[in-house]
Structure formats: C-alpha cells, structure tokens
Short mmCIF file of C-alpha atoms and ligand atoms in Angstrom, two decimals:
data_model
loop_
_atom_site.label_atom_id
_atom_site.label_comp_id
_atom_site.label_asym_id
_atom_site.label_seq_id
_atom_site.Cartn_x
_atom_site.Cartn_y
_atom_site.Cartn_z
CA MET A 1 70.08 -24.02 12.01
CA GLU A 2 73.74 -24.41 11.23
CA TYR A 3 74.77 -26.83 13.95
CA ARG A 4 78.44 -26.22 13.31
CA GLU A 5 78.26 -22.51 14.10
CA ARG A 6 76.08 -23.09 17.14
CA PHE A 7 78.40 -25.46 18.99
CA ARG A 8 81.92 -24.64 17.80
CA VAL A 9 84.47 -23.63 20.43
CA ALA A 10 85.80 -20.20 19.48
CA GLU A 11 89.48 -19.93 18.71
CA GLY A 12 91.68 -17.96 21.07
CA LYS A 13 89.00 -17.33 23.71
CA THR A 14 88.51 -18.80 27.15
CA LEU A 15 85.81 -21.44 27.39
CA SER A 16 83.40 -21.89 30.27
CA LEU A 17 81.46 -25.15 30.23
CA ARG A 18 79.25 -23.82 33.00
CA ASP A 19 77.74 -21.44 30.45
CA ILE A 20 76.67 -24.25 28.14
CA ASP A 21 73.46 -26.07 29.07
CA PRO A 22 73.99 -29.85 28.84
CA GLY A 23 70.20 -30.29 28.74
CA TYR A 24 69.73 -28.13 25.63
CA LYS A 25 67.20 -29.60 23.16
CA GLY A 26 67.22 -27.18 20.25
CA HIS A 27 63.95 -26.82 18.35
CA HIS A 28 62.61 -30.29 19.13
CA GLU A 29 60.78 -31.25 22.28
CA SER A 30 61.22 -35.02 22.13
CA GLU A 31 63.13 -37.86 20.61
CA GLU A 32 60.07 -38.70 18.52
CA GLU A 33 60.07 -35.23 16.99
CA ALA A 34 63.81 -35.26 16.28
CA LYS A 35 63.80 -38.67 14.62
CA GLU A 36 63.14 -37.49 11.10
CA GLU A 37 65.85 -34.82 11.12
CA THR A 38 68.44 -37.15 12.66
CA GLY A 39 67.56 -39.85 10.13
CA LEU A 40 68.05 -37.36 7.34
CA TYR A 41 71.53 -36.40 8.53
CA CYS A 42 72.55 -40.02 9.09
CA ARG A 43 71.48 -40.98 5.56
CA LYS A 44 73.30 -37.94 4.21
CA LEU A 45 76.38 -39.04 6.14
CA ALA A 46 76.24 -42.51 4.63
CA ALA A 47 75.99 -41.06 1.11
CA LEU A 48 78.86 -38.66 1.77
CA GLN A 49 81.01 -41.52 3.03
CA THR A 50 80.46 -43.37 -0.24
CA LEU A 51 81.62 -40.26 -2.05
CA LEU A 52 84.63 -39.88 0.26
CA TYR A 53 85.60 -43.49 -0.41
CA ALA A 54 85.19 -43.14 -4.17
CA GLU A 55 86.98 -39.82 -4.49
CA LYS A 56 89.90 -40.71 -2.17
CA LYS A 57 91.04 -37.11 -1.84
CA HIS A 58 90.04 -36.43 1.74
CA ALA A 59 90.28 -38.22 5.06
CA VAL A 60 88.00 -37.58 8.04
CA LEU A 61 89.04 -37.88 11.68
CA ILE A 62 86.43 -37.74 14.41
CA VAL A 63 87.62 -37.39 18.00
CA LEU A 64 85.19 -38.26 20.79
CA GLN A 65 85.88 -37.12 24.33
CA ALA A 66 83.61 -36.88 27.37
CA MET A 67 83.36 -37.47 31.08
CA ASP A 68 82.66 -41.12 31.96
CA ALA A 69 79.21 -42.18 30.73
CA GLY A 70 79.12 -39.13 28.47
CA GLY A 71 77.96 -41.17 25.48
CA LYS A 72 80.99 -41.83 23.30
CA ASP A 73 79.89 -45.41 22.69
CA GLY A 74 76.33 -44.24 22.06
CA VAL A 75 77.45 -41.86 19.32
CA ILE A 76 79.47 -44.58 17.63
CA ASN A 77 76.48 -46.92 17.85
CA HIS A 78 73.83 -44.56 16.64
CA VAL A 79 75.41 -41.93 14.41
CA PHE A 80 77.91 -44.11 12.62
CA ALA A 81 75.74 -47.22 12.40
CA THR A 82 74.67 -46.32 8.87
CA ILE A 83 78.13 -45.94 7.39
CA ASN A 84 79.88 -48.68 5.50
CA PRO A 85 82.46 -50.47 7.71
CA GLN A 86 84.70 -50.62 4.64
CA GLY A 87 86.71 -47.43 4.79
CA ALA A 88 85.85 -46.77 8.43
CA SER A 89 87.66 -47.54 11.67
CA VAL A 90 87.18 -47.05 15.39
CA SER A 91 90.20 -46.84 17.71
CA GLY A 92 89.95 -46.72 21.48
CA PHE A 93 92.71 -45.30 23.66
CA LYS A 94 92.94 -46.65 27.19
CA GLN A 95 95.70 -46.61 29.78
CA PRO A 96 98.97 -46.69 27.86
CA THR A 97 101.02 -49.89 27.75
CA PRO A 98 104.69 -49.87 28.84
CA ALA A 99 105.75 -49.73 25.19
CA GLU A 100 103.45 -46.75 24.59
CA LEU A 101 104.75 -45.00 27.71
CA ALA A 102 108.31 -45.47 26.45
CA HIS A 103 107.45 -43.29 23.43
CA ASP A 104 106.13 -39.79 22.88
CA PHE A 105 102.37 -39.52 23.51
CA LEU A 106 101.47 -39.24 19.81
CA TRP A 107 103.29 -42.41 18.83
CA ARG A 108 100.35 -44.70 19.52
CA VAL A 109 97.87 -42.37 17.89
CA HIS A 110 99.39 -41.59 14.51
CA PRO A 111 99.05 -45.10 12.99
CA HIS A 112 95.29 -44.88 13.50
CA ALA A 113 94.90 -41.62 11.56
CA PRO A 114 92.64 -42.08 8.53
CA GLY A 115 94.05 -42.57 5.05
CA LYS A 116 92.50 -40.81 2.05
CA GLY A 117 88.97 -42.05 1.51
CA GLU A 118 88.62 -43.18 5.12
CA ILE A 119 86.78 -42.08 8.23
CA ALA A 120 88.52 -42.79 11.54
CA ILE A 121 86.76 -42.44 14.86
CA PHE A 122 88.78 -42.01 18.05
CA ASN A 123 87.05 -43.21 21.22
CA ARG A 124 89.23 -41.15 23.57
CA SER A 125 92.37 -39.87 21.93
CA HIS A 126 95.66 -38.02 22.28
CA TYR A 127 93.71 -35.51 24.40
CA GLU A 128 93.79 -37.97 27.30
CA ASP A 129 97.42 -36.94 27.61
CA VAL A 130 96.45 -33.40 28.59
CA LEU A 131 93.35 -34.48 30.56
CA VAL A 132 93.61 -37.56 32.79
CA THR A 133 97.39 -37.17 33.09
CA ARG A 134 96.98 -33.58 34.24
CA VAL A 135 94.11 -34.33 36.63
CA HIS A 136 96.16 -37.10 38.24
CA GLY A 137 99.30 -35.01 38.52
CA LEU A 138 101.27 -37.25 36.16
CA ILE A 139 102.43 -34.20 34.20
CA ASP A 140 103.20 -30.63 35.20
CA LYS A 141 102.08 -27.37 33.67
CA PRO A 142 105.07 -26.87 31.33
CA THR A 143 104.42 -30.37 29.99
CA TRP A 144 100.74 -29.84 29.20
CA GLU A 145 101.52 -26.40 27.78
CA ALA A 146 104.09 -28.02 25.48
CA ARG A 147 101.61 -30.76 24.57
CA TYR A 148 99.01 -28.22 23.41
CA GLU A 149 101.59 -27.01 20.91
CA GLU A 150 102.54 -30.55 19.94
CA ILE A 151 98.88 -31.45 19.41
CA ARG A 152 98.38 -28.34 17.30
CA ALA A 153 101.39 -29.23 15.18
CA PHE A 154 100.27 -32.86 14.84
CA GLU A 155 96.76 -31.91 13.78
CA ALA A 156 98.13 -29.27 11.40
CA LEU A 157 100.22 -32.00 9.79
CA LEU A 158 97.18 -34.24 9.36
CA ALA A 159 95.12 -31.35 7.99
CA ALA A 160 97.82 -30.35 5.53
CA ASN A 161 97.75 -33.92 4.31
CA GLY A 162 94.04 -33.77 3.48
CA THR A 163 92.45 -34.74 6.80
CA THR A 164 89.33 -32.99 8.00
CA ILE A 165 89.34 -33.11 11.80
CA LEU A 166 86.27 -32.79 14.00
CA LYS A 167 86.51 -32.99 17.77
CA PHE A 168 83.50 -33.50 20.00
CA PHE A 169 83.10 -33.00 23.71
CA LEU A 170 79.87 -34.70 24.77
CA HIS A 171 78.67 -32.43 27.53
CA ILE A 172 76.65 -34.04 30.35
CA SER A 173 75.82 -32.72 33.80
CA ARG A 174 77.11 -34.26 37.00
CA GLU A 175 73.58 -35.36 37.90
CA GLU A 176 73.11 -37.02 34.52
CA GLN A 177 76.37 -38.91 35.01
CA LEU A 178 75.15 -40.28 38.34
CA ALA A 179 71.86 -41.34 36.75
CA ARG A 180 73.79 -43.20 34.05
CA PHE A 181 76.01 -44.89 36.62
CA ALA A 182 72.84 -46.04 38.43
CA GLU A 183 71.52 -47.46 35.17
CA ARG A 184 74.77 -49.35 34.70
CA LEU A 185 74.50 -50.74 38.21
CA ASN A 186 70.89 -51.77 37.83
CA ASP A 187 70.69 -53.05 34.27
CA PRO A 188 72.36 -56.48 33.95
CA ALA A 189 73.12 -55.69 30.32
CA LYS A 190 75.08 -52.62 31.43
CA ASN A 191 76.82 -53.96 34.57
CA TRP A 192 80.02 -54.60 32.64
CA LYS A 193 80.42 -50.88 31.99
CA ILE A 194 80.73 -49.73 35.61
CA SER A 195 83.71 -49.82 37.96
CA GLU A 196 85.04 -48.20 41.13
CA ALA A 197 87.26 -46.03 38.97
CA ASP A 198 84.21 -44.28 37.52
CA TYR A 199 83.25 -43.04 41.01
CA ALA A 200 86.83 -42.07 41.83
CA GLU A 201 87.09 -39.99 38.64
CA ARG A 202 83.73 -38.39 39.39
CA GLU A 203 85.28 -36.93 42.56
CA ARG A 204 87.65 -35.01 40.31
CA TRP A 205 84.86 -33.51 38.20
CA ASP A 206 85.95 -29.89 38.62
CA ALA A 207 89.56 -30.68 37.79
CA TYR A 208 88.40 -32.44 34.62
CA VAL A 209 86.22 -29.48 33.70
CA ALA A 210 89.19 -27.13 34.05
CA ALA A 211 91.43 -29.44 32.02
CA PHE A 212 88.82 -29.83 29.28
CA GLU A 213 88.10 -26.10 29.11
CA GLU A 214 91.74 -25.18 28.70
CA SER A 215 92.56 -28.03 26.31
CA MET A 216 89.67 -27.19 24.03
CA ALA A 217 90.26 -23.45 24.11
CA ARG A 218 93.91 -23.98 23.24
CA THR A 219 93.41 -26.48 20.43
CA SER A 220 90.20 -25.39 18.71
CA VAL A 221 91.46 -24.08 15.38
CA ALA A 222 89.84 -23.65 11.98
CA HIS A 223 91.29 -26.89 10.60
CA ALA A 224 90.53 -28.88 13.79
CA PRO A 225 87.60 -27.32 15.66
CA TRP A 226 86.15 -28.54 18.94
CA TYR A 227 82.39 -28.80 19.33
CA VAL A 228 80.75 -28.87 22.75
CA VAL A 229 77.57 -30.87 22.19
CA PRO A 230 74.85 -30.85 24.86
CA ALA A 231 74.50 -34.54 25.67
CA ASN A 232 72.08 -35.03 28.58
CA HIS A 233 69.49 -35.95 25.95
CA LYS A 234 70.98 -38.75 23.93
CA TRP A 235 68.69 -38.03 20.99
CA PHE A 236 69.82 -34.40 20.81
CA ARG A 237 73.46 -35.43 21.06
CA ASN A 238 73.00 -37.83 18.13
CA LEU A 239 71.19 -35.18 16.11
CA ALA A 240 73.87 -32.55 16.69
CA VAL A 241 76.83 -34.85 15.99
CA SER A 242 75.29 -36.28 12.82
CA ALA A 243 74.40 -32.78 11.63
CA ILE A 244 77.89 -31.38 12.28
CA VAL A 245 79.66 -34.29 10.56
CA ALA A 246 77.28 -34.16 7.58
CA GLU A 247 77.55 -30.36 7.26
CA THR A 248 81.34 -30.58 7.38
CA MET A 249 81.63 -33.36 4.83
CA GLU A 250 79.14 -31.65 2.54
CA ALA A 251 81.29 -28.52 2.61
CA LEU A 252 84.21 -30.51 1.17
CA GLY A 253 82.45 -30.26 -2.19
CA MET A 254 83.39 -33.80 -3.14
CA SER A 255 82.48 -35.35 -6.45
CA TYR A 256 82.74 -38.80 -7.94
CA PRO A 257 86.04 -39.27 -9.77
CA ARG A 258 86.03 -38.83 -13.54
CA PRO A 259 86.27 -42.15 -15.32
CA THR A 260 89.81 -43.06 -16.31
CA VAL A 261 88.58 -45.39 -19.00
CA ASP A 262 86.81 -44.61 -22.30
CA LEU A 263 83.21 -45.39 -21.35
CA ALA A 264 81.89 -44.83 -24.88
CA ARG A 265 84.36 -47.33 -26.26
CA ILE A 266 83.58 -49.88 -23.55
CA ARG A 267 79.88 -49.45 -24.23
CA ARG A 268 80.39 -49.88 -27.97
CA GLU A 269 83.07 -52.53 -28.16
CA TYR A 270 82.47 -54.60 -25.05
CA HIS A 271 79.01 -54.08 -23.67
CA GLU A 272 77.18 -54.23 -26.99
CA ALA A 273 79.25 -57.24 -28.01
CA VAL A 274 78.42 -59.07 -24.80
CA LYS A 275 74.77 -58.22 -25.25
CA GLU A 276 74.90 -59.66 -28.77
CA GLU A 277 76.49 -62.82 -27.42
CA ALA A 278 73.80 -63.18 -24.81
CA LYS A 279 71.14 -62.75 -27.48
CA GLU A 280 72.76 -65.41 -29.66
CA GLU A 281 73.06 -67.81 -26.75
CA LYS A 282 69.42 -67.34 -25.91
CA ALA A 283 68.45 -67.94 -29.49
CA ALA A 284 70.62 -71.09 -29.64
CA ARG A 285 69.02 -72.40 -26.45
CA GLY A 286 65.59 -71.67 -27.89
CA HIS A 287 66.38 -73.81 -30.94
CA GLY A 288 67.97 -76.62 -28.91
P1 ATP B 301 85.35 -45.84 28.16
O1 ATP B 301 85.21 -45.30 29.55
O2 ATP B 301 86.15 -44.96 27.27
O3 ATP B 301 84.06 -46.26 27.54
P2 ATP B 301 86.11 -48.34 29.24
O4 ATP B 301 85.13 -48.06 30.31
O5 ATP B 301 85.94 -49.59 28.44
O6 ATP B 301 86.21 -47.15 28.24
P3 ATP B 301 88.10 -47.54 30.97
O7 ATP B 301 89.23 -48.32 31.53
O8 ATP B 301 87.02 -47.04 31.85
O9 ATP B 301 87.54 -48.41 29.82
O10 ATP B 301 88.63 -46.29 30.16
C1 ATP B 301 89.88 -46.14 29.78
C2 ATP B 301 90.70 -45.38 30.81
O11 ATP B 301 92.00 -45.16 30.31
C3 ATP B 301 90.12 -44.02 31.12
O12 ATP B 301 90.03 -43.83 32.50
C4 ATP B 301 91.12 -43.06 30.52
O13 ATP B 301 91.20 -41.84 31.17
C5 ATP B 301 92.39 -43.86 30.61
N1 ATP B 301 93.39 -43.37 29.67
C6 ATP B 301 93.27 -43.21 28.34
N2 ATP B 301 94.39 -42.68 27.81
C7 ATP B 301 95.24 -42.47 28.84
C8 ATP B 301 96.54 -41.93 28.93
N3 ATP B 301 97.21 -41.50 27.86
N4 ATP B 301 97.13 -41.88 30.15
C9 ATP B 301 96.47 -42.33 31.23
N5 ATP B 301 95.25 -42.85 31.21
C10 ATP B 301 94.62 -42.93 30.03
MG1 MG B 302 84.78 -46.16 31.39
#
C-alpha cells in the first residue's frame, strides 16, 4: 500500500474529519503483527537521513499537529528515535512570548526551518496561529483567511529553496483523548503531562475540528501536503508516519555525492605508502 496516497488531504476540496476513522488499522490486526513493517520503514528512514546529510541538497520539514494527547511526542519518540541527532532538530511552539507577539506569526518559526542536509521536526507549528487563536477568538475571519495565504507563501518559499515539507494531523477520537487523559491522571510517570487546560480545550473539540478541517484543506498543496493519520492505535500511527516519511524521502532520488578528490591518486600515493610504512614499522619491531 502506498501510505502517502491513502492519507493525503486532497488539494482544493473540503475535508471532513468525521469521514476518517481514527481507529483504522490497515492490514494488520495488532501491534505485534505491524512491528516488522514499522521496523523496516524506520531503518529505511535512518539510512535515508544519512544520505540526506551526505548529499546536502535537500532539507526535510515535518510538522506535527493534533488535539491534546494526540501523540505528537509519541511519534517523535518512536518514529524518529532511529535517526542520527546530528542533522536533526525538534522545535516546540507553545504560547508566544511578548517578543514573539510583537512580530508577525512566522517570525518565531522561520529560524527553525531545516538547512540543507537537515531534518527539522515541529511539535506544534505556525498552524497554531490559525487554530488555537481562531478557536479562542483572538483573530477574526479576515485574519485567518490572510494567514492561509501567508502560510502558503511561506511554505512555497521553503519548498523553492529545497525543503520537502510533510504535515501530519494525528487523528484521535474524543473518547480516545479522554482515555489518554485518564492514563495521565493515573500513571505517576505521566502526571506531569496533564492540566486543567487540557479539559478546557476538550470542551472546544468541535471548534478545533472545524479549524483543522479548513486549515488543512486550504494549505494542503503538492509541495506541502497534509496527511490525516488515524492515531487511536499508536502502533498504526507510527507505522503510517514512518512509511509516509520514508516513501517521501525515497522519492527524492538522493545519491551520495561524487568524490571531489582523486581517489585513485590517494589510494596510490597515500594509502599504499602508509601501508608500506606500517609494514616497515612492524618489521622493525619484529627485529628489535
Ligand atoms: P503539548 O501539549 O504540545 O505536548 P505541553 O503540554 O508541554 O505541550 P502545553 O502548554 O499544553 O504544553 O501546550 C502548548 C500550548 O500553547 C497549547 O495549548 C497551544 O495551543 C498553545 N500555543 C501554541 N502556539 C500558540 C500560539 N501561536 N498562540 C496561542 N497559543 C499557542
Ligand atoms: Mg499539552
């Protein structure tokens, strides 16, 4: 199955999250069954990152958005655990600081965009500025309409500069969210993740759904597609995200850079010479 085709948000069409089953499991029945395939994609991803880093022609930006407890941290933990931290970065975007609020909404985001050879992961992103701000009435319709265009222009700029952009909405059900909140309340190792705000935001579920649907429909373009990934099952979410990132990076057709030095000459004039030296040293030691 081509995971990319299956979960991509179509360009220029309305999107209805209600029509996408958050409990979808694909062709596997259990985590155990999916393990091998997910492992395969994660290893592929690690190899492709090495290539990305060596070639230094492309950059990769991964945007993670979700309702609270949707699994953004889980994806970072599980899918990107195998990649080399060198050449990778994770940036989280929380409530803006006064300095950030004094600037345009993309000001704080741009410095975290990946350079050539790098993968950057956004845990929340510039999309918060058409989501939470809209849901809380901090901006009006003309402002979010304008921001869709500004986001499109910003992402087009990154893409034109060699950045491959992938945007994921981790799709969980309202019931699954409550179950995860309960887990955070009950598991001492997860207590730190829960707050009153999570319950307050939950009350605005439908408003968030509407904001997500419109934002994704308006900004899913060929060079920066959105993927709605069913995420009630964490193992399926990890499988789908790893598959989509690996498929996308594979399609870049990267190759290791051609050597800029004369390898034959180095072999002949340096390597062989050093080998000779080592042989002589060994012989000298043997005599001594
Ligand atoms: P997360 O929930 O992402 O794992 P967290 O639980 O550690 O992070 P929170 O304070 O719950 O931290 O999340 C960050 C909060 O900041 C979210 O409620 C998010 O909507 C909010 N936020 C992010 N960007 C903006 C923005 N541009 N304007 C207003 N609020 C924002
Ligand atoms: Mg939170």
